[in-house]
Structure formats: C-alpha cells, structure tokens
PDB file of C-alpha atoms in Angstrom:
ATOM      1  CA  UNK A 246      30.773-186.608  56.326  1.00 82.00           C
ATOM      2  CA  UNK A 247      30.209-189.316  59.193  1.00 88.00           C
ATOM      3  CA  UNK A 248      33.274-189.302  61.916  1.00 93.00           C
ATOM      4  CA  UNK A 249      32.940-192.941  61.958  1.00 97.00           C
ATOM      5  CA  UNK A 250      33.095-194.337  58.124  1.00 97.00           C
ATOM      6  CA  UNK A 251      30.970-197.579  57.064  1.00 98.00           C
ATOM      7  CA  UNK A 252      30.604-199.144  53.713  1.00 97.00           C
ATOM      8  CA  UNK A 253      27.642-197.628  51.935  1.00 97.00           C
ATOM      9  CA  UNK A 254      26.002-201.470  51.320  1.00 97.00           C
ATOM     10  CA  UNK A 255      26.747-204.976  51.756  1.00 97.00           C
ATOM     11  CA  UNK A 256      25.149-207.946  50.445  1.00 96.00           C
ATOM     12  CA  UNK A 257      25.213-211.699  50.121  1.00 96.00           C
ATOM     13  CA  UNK A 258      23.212-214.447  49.748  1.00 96.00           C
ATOM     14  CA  UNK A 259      21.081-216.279  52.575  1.00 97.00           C
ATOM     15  CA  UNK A 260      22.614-218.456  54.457  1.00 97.00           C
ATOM     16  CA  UNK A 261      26.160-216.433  54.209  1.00 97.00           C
ATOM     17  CA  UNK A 262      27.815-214.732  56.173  1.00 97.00           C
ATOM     18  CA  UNK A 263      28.308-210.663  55.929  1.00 98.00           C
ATOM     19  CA  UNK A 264      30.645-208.078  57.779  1.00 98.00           C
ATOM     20  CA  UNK A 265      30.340-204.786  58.336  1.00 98.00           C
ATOM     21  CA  UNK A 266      33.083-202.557  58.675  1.00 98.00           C
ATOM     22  CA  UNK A 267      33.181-199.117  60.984  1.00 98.00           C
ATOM     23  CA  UNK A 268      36.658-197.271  60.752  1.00 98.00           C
ATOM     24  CA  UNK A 269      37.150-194.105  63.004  1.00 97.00           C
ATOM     25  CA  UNK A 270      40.089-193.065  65.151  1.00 97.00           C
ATOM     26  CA  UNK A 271      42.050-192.963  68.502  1.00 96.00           C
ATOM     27  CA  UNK A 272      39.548-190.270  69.676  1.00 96.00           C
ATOM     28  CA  UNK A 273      36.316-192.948  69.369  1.00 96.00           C
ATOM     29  CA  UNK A 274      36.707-196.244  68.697  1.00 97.00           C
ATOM     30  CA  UNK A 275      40.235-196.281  69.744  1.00 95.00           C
ATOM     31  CA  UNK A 276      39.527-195.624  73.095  1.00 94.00           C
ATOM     32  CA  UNK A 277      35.697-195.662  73.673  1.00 96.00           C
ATOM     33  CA  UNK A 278      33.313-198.548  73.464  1.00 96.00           C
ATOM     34  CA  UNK A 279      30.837-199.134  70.224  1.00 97.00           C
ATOM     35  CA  UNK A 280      27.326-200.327  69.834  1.00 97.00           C
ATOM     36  CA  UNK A 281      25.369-201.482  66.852  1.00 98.00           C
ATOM     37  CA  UNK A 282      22.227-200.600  65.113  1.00 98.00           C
ATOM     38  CA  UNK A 283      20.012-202.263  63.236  1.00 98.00           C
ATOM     39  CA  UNK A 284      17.065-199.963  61.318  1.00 98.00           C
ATOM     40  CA  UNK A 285      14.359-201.647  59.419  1.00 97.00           C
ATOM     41  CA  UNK A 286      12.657-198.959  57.138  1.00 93.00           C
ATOM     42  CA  UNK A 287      10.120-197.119  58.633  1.00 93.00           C
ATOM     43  CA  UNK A 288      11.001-198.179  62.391  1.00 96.00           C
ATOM     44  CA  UNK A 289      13.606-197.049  65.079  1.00 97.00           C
ATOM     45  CA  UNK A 290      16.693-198.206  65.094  1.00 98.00           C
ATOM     46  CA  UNK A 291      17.497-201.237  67.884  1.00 98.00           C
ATOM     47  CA  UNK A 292      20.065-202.063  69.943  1.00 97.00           C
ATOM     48  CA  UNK A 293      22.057-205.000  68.238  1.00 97.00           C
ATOM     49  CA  UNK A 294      25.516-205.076  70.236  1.00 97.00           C
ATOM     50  CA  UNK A 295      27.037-202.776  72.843  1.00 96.00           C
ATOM     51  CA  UNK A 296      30.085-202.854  74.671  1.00 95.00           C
ATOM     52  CA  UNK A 297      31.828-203.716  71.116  1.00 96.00           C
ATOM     53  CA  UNK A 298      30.451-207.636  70.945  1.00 96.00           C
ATOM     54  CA  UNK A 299      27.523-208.009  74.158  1.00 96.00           C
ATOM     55  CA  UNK A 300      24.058-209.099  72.988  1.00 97.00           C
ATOM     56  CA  UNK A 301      21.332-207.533  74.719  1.00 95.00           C
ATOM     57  CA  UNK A 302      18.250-210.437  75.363  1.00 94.00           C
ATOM     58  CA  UNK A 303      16.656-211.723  72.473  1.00 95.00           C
ATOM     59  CA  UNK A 304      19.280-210.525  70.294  1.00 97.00           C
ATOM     60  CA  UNK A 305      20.479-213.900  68.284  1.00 97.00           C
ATOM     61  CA  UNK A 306      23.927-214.966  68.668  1.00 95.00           C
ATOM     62  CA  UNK A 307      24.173-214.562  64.537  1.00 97.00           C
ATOM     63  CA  UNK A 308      24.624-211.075  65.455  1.00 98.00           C
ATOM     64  CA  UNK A 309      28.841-210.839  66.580  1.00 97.00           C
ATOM     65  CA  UNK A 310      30.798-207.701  66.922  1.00 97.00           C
ATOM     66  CA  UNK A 311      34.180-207.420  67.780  1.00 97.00           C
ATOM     67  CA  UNK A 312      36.993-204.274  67.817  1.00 97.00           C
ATOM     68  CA  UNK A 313      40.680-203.380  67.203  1.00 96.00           C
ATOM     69  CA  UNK A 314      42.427-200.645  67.509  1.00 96.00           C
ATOM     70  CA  UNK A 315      40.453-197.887  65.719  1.00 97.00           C
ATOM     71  CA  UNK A 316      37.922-200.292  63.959  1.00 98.00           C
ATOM     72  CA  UNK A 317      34.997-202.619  64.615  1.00 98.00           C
ATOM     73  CA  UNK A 318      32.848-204.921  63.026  1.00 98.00           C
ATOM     74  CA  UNK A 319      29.441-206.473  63.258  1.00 98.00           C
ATOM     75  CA  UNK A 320      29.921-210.452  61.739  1.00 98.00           C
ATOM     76  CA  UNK A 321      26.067-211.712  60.836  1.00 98.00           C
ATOM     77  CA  UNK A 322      25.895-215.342  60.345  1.00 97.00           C
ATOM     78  CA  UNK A 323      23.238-217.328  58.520  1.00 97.00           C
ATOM     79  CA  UNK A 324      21.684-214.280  56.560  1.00 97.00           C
ATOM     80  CA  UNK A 325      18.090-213.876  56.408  1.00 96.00           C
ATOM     81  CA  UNK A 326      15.458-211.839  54.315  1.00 95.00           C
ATOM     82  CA  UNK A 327      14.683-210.249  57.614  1.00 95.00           C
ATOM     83  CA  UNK A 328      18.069-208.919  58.121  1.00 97.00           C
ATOM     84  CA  UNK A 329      17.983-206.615  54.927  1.00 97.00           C
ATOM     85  CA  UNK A 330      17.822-203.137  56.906  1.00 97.00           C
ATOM     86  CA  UNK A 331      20.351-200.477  57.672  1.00 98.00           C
ATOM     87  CA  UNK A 332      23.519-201.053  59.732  1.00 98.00           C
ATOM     88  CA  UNK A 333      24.780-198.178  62.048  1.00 98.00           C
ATOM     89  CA  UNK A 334      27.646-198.042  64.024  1.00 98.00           C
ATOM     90  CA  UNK A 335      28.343-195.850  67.393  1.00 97.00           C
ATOM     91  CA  UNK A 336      30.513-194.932  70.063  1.00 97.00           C
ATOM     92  CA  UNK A 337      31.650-191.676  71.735  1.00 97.00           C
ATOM     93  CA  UNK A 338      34.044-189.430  70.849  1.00 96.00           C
ATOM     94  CA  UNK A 339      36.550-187.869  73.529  1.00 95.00           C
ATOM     95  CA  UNK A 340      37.827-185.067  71.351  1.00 96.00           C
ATOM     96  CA  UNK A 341      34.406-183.474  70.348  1.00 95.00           C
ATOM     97  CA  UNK A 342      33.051-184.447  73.480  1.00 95.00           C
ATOM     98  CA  UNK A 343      30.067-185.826  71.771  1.00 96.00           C
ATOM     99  CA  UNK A 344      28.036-189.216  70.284  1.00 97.00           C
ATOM    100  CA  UNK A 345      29.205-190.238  66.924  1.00 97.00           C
ATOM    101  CA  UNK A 346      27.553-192.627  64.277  1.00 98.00           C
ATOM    102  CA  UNK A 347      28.780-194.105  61.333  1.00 98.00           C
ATOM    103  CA  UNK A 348      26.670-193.193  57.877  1.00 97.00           C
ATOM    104  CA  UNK A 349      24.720-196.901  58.278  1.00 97.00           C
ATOM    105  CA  UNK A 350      25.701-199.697  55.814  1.00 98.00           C
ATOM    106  CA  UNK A 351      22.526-200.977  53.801  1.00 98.00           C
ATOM    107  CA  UNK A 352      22.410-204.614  53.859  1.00 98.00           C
ATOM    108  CA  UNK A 353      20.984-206.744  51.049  1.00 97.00           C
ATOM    109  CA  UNK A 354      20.163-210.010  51.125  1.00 96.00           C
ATOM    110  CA  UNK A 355      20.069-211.722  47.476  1.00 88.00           C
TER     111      UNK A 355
ATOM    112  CA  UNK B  41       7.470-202.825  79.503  1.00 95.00           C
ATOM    113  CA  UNK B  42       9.495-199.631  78.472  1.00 97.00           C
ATOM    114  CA  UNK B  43       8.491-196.660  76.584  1.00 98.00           C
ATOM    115  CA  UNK B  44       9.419-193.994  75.410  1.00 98.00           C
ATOM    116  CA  UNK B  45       7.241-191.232  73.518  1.00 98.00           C
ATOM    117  CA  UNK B  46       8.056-187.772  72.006  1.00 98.00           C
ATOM    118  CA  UNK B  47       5.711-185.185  71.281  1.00 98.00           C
ATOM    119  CA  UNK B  48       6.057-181.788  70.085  1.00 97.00           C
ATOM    120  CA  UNK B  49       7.078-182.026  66.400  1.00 97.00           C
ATOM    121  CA  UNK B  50       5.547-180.508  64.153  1.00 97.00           C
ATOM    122  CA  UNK B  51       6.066-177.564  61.565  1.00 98.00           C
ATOM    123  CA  UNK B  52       7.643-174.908  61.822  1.00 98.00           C
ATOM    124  CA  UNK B  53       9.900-171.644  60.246  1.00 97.00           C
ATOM    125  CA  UNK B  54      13.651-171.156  59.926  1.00 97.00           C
ATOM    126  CA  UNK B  55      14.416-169.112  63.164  1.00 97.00           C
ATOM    127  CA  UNK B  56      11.412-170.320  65.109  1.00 98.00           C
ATOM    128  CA  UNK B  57      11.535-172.160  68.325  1.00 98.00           C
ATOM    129  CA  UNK B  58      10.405-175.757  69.033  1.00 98.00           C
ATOM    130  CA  UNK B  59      10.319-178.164  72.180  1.00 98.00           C
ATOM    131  CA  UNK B  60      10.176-181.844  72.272  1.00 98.00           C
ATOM    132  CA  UNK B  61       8.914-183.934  75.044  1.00 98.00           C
ATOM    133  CA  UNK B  62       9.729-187.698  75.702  1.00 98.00           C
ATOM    134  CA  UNK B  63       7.695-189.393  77.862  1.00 98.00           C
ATOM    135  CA  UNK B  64       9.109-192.396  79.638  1.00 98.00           C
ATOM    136  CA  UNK B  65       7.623-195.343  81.253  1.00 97.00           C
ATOM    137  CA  UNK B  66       8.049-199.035  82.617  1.00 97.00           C
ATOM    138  CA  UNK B  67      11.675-197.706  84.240  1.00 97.00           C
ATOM    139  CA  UNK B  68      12.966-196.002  86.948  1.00 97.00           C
ATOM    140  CA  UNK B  69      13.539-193.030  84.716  1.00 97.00           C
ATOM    141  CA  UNK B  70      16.079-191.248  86.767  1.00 96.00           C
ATOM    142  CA  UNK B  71      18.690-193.999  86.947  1.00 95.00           C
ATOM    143  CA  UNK B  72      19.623-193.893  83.236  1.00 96.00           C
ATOM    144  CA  UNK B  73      21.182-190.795  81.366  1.00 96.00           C
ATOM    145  CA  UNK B  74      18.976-190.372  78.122  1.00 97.00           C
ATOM    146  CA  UNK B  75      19.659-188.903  74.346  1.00 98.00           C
ATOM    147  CA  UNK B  76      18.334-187.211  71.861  1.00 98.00           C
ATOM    148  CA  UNK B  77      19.155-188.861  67.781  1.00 98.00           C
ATOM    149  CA  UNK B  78      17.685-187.054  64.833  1.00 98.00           C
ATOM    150  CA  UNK B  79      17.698-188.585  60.853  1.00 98.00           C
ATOM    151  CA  UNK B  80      16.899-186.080  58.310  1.00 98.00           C
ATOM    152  CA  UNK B  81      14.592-187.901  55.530  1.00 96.00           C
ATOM    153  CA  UNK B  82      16.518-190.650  53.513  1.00 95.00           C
ATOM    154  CA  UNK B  83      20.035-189.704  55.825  1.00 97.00           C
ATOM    155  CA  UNK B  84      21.590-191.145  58.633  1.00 97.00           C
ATOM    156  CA  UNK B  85      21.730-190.849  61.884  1.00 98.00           C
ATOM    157  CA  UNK B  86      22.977-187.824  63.826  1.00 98.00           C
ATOM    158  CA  UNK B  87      23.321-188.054  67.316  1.00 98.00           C
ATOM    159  CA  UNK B  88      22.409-184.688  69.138  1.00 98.00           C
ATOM    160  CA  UNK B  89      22.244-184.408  72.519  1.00 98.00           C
ATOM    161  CA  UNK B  90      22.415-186.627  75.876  1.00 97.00           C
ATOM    162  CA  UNK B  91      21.550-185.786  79.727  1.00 97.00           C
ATOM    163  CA  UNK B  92      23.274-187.393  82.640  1.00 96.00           C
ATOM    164  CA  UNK B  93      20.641-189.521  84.667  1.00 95.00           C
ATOM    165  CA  UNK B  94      20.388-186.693  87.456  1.00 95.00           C
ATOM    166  CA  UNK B  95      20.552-183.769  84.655  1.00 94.00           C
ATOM    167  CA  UNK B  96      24.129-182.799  86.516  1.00 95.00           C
ATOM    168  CA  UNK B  97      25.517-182.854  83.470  1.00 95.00           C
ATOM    169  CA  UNK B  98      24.650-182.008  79.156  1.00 97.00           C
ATOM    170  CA  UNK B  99      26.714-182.664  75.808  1.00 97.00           C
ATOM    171  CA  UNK B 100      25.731-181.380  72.601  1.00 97.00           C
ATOM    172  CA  UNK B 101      26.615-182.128  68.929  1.00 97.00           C
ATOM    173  CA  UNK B 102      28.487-179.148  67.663  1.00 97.00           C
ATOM    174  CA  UNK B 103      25.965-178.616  64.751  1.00 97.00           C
ATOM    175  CA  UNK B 104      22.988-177.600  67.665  1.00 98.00           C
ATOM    176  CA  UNK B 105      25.528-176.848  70.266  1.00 98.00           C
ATOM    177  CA  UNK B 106      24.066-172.718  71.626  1.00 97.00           C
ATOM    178  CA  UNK B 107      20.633-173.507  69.714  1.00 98.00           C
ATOM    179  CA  UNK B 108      19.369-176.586  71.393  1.00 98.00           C
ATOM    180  CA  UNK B 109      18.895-176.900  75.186  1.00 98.00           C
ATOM    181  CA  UNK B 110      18.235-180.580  77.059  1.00 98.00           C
ATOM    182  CA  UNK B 111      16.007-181.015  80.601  1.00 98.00           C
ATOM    183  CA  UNK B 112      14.760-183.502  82.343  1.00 98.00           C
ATOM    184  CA  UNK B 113      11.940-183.391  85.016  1.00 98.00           C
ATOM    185  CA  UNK B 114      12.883-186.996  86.932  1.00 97.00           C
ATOM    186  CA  UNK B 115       9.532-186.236  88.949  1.00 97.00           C
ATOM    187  CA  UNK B 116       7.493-186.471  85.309  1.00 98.00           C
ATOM    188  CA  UNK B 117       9.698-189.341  84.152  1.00 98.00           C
ATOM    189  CA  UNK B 118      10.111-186.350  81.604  1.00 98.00           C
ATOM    190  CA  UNK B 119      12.707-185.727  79.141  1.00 98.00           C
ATOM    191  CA  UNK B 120      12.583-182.271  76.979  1.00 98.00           C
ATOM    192  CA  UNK B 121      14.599-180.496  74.111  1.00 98.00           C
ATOM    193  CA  UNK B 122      14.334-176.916  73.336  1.00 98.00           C
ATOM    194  CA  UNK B 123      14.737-176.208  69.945  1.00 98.00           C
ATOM    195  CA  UNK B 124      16.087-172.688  69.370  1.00 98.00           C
ATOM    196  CA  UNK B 125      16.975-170.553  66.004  1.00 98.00           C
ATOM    197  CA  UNK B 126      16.083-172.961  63.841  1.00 98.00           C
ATOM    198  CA  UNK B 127      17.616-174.334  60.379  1.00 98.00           C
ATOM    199  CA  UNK B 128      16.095-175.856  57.611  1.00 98.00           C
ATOM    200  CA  UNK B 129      18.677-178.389  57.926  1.00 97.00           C
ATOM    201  CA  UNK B 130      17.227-179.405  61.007  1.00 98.00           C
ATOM    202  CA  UNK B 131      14.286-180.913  59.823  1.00 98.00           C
ATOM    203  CA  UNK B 132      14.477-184.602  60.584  1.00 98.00           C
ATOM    204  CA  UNK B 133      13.108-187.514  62.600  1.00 98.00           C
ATOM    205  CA  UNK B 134      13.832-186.659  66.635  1.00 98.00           C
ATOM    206  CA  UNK B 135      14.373-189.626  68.254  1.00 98.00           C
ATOM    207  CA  UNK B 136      14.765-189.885  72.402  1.00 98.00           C
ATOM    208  CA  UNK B 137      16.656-192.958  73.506  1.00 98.00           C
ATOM    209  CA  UNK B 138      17.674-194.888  76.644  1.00 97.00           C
ATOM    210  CA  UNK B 139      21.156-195.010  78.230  1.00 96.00           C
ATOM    211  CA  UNK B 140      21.957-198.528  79.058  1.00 94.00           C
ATOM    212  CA  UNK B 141      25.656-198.825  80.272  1.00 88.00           C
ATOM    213  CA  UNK B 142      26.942-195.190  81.083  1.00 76.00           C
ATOM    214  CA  UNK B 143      29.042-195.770  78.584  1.00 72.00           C
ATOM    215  CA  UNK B 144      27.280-194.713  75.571  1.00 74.00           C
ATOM    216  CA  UNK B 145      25.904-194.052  74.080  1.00 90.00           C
ATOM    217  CA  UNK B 146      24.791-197.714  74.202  1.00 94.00           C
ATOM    218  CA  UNK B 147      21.000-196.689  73.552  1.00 97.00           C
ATOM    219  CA  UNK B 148      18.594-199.886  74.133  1.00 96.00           C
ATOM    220  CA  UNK B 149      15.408-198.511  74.044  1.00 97.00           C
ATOM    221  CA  UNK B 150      13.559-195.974  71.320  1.00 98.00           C
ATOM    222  CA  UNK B 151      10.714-194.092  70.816  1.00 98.00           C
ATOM    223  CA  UNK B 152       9.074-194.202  67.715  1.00 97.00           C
ATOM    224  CA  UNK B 153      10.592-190.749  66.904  1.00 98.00           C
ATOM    225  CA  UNK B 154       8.437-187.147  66.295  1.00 98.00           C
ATOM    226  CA  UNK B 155       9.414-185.001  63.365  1.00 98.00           C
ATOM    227  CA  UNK B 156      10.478-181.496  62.713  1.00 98.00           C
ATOM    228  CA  UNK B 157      10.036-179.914  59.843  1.00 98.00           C
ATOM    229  CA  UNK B 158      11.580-176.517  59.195  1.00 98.00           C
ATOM    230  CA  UNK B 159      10.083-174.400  56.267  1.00 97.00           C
ATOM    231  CA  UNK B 160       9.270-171.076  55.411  1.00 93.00           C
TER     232      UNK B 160
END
C-alpha cells in the first residue's frame, strides 16, 4: 500500500486531455513539494515536473502539474501514442522521514 | 552529458550481502545529494535510500532501514549501497538517481538501473 494513492489507469483518446490524480496527506504533499514521473516500459523513469508544476528542458508544456492542499495532479494536453507509459507521483514525507511514491497510474491512449 | 551507471547486481541468497555501485559522470558529482529507487518486477516504485551531497547526512525507507547502508566516495564521483541480510522481497530493479533541487526528491537524471535478485 503506496503512502501517496494514484488511480490504477487512465485513458482517453488522442488529442484529449487526461489528469492524473495523487492524494496523500499533511505529512507529504501537504507540506512538501512533488515531482512527476513518466516510465515507458522497459526504460527509467524521467523527470516530468518538479517543484509541483516546473518543466525541466525539453519537457513539453502539454505536461502541467499543479497542487492543493494534500493533492496534486499532472494535466497532459493533446494526448499522444507516445504518452501511453506509467505515471508516478513523488514527494517527501516529514513524518517517516523518507521519499514516498505513489503506485504509478498506467496511461492508455485509445 | 550526464550519467549515471550501477553495477553490482546480480544473484544472490536470502541473508546474503550485496553492494551496488553508481558511477557518475558529466557533473560535478559532489554538489547534488543522490538516491537510491528500486521496482520489484511488474510493481512500482519504492524509493529507498538518499545521501546528502557531502555524505553529512543518510535517510532510509523503513522497509531496508538497519539492512542497507549508503556511501559516497565524491573523489570517485562514486555512489555505493550495501546490501545487508537480505529478503526475497528485495529483489527488484536498483535504480541510482540525481538530486536536482534539494528538495526532493526531485530526481532528474537515471541510470538504467542493475537488478537484484534474491533466491535460494
């Protein structure tokens, strides 16, 4: 059982739009920045968004993350094929003094 | 460029001892605290351990926490994790990662991961 909780999948159609959801509590999120993942199969994950919404370079700006309160969510605009992958979710925890992750969201795109 | 590149998996049996290397390069390694991420087959990811930039300081997931042990040779741009008493449930994917805000973990940069298989 992941500290921080994701949907197990998303999907939607290219061209849409899909959000992923990461829930945890005043011990993470609440009070500690989150980052997002993105993990093709068979590669490491990558850096999507840090700092709850900044892009690192040469991530596109279809990739949007904002957070409130104890939640945060990655927004990804204009689906593509290439965007079906695994969705992960991070941040650190104050209480256990340690690096959470959500379970990952699997994304489909129809 | 950076890179980053464990060594060290391999197999081994429940109560055995393991240690994991990751090289780094194309950085000034000691500026930038640095983790350690595992992902047992077909799971998610687990976050394990991380190691201030100067090695002043070490956190530890509670599920390794008094098993594992994290080092870092700045010198050798070297990062290492000892692997102590271990379970079959750690048999996964290891994965060292950069640091990028001190804030983390906010890991930008990956290696392409060394695995650890535990069986008797």
């Amino acid at each position: 059982q992941s500290v921080l909780t994701q949907p197990p999948s998303v999907s939607a159609a290219p061209g849409q739009k899909v959000t992923i959801s990461c829930s945890g509590s005043s011990s993470n999120i609440g009070n500690n920045y989150v980052s997002w993942y993105q993990q093709l199969p068979g590669t490491a994950p990558k850096l999507l968004l840090y700092d709850n919404y900044k892009r690192p370079s040469g991530i596109p700006d279809r990739f949007s993350g904002s957070k409130s309160g104890t939640s945060a969510t990655l927004d990804i605009t204009g689906l593509q094929t290439g965007d079906e992958a695994d969705y992960y979710c991070g941040t650190w925890d104050s209480s256990l003094n340690a690096g959470v992750f959500g379970g990952g969201t699997k994304l489909t795109v129809l | 460029q950076v890179q980053l590149v464990e060594s060290g998996g391999g197999v081994v049996q429940p109560g055995r001892s393991l240690r994991l290397s990751c090289s780094a390069s194309g950085f000034i390694f000691g500026s930038h605290g640095m983790h350690w991420v595992r992902q047992a087959p077909g799971k998610g990811l687990e976050w394990v351990a991380v190691i201030w930039y100067d090695g002043s300081d070490k956190k530890f997931a509670d599920s390794v926490k008094g098993r594992f042990t994290i080092s870092r040779d700045n010198s050798k741009n070297t990062m290492f994790l000892q692997l102590n008493r271990l379970r079959v449930e750690d048999t996964a994917i290891y994965y060292c990662a950069r640091e990028e805000t001190g804030m983390g973990p906010s890991l930008g940069y990956w290696g392409q991961g060394t695995l650890v298989t535990v069986s008797s």
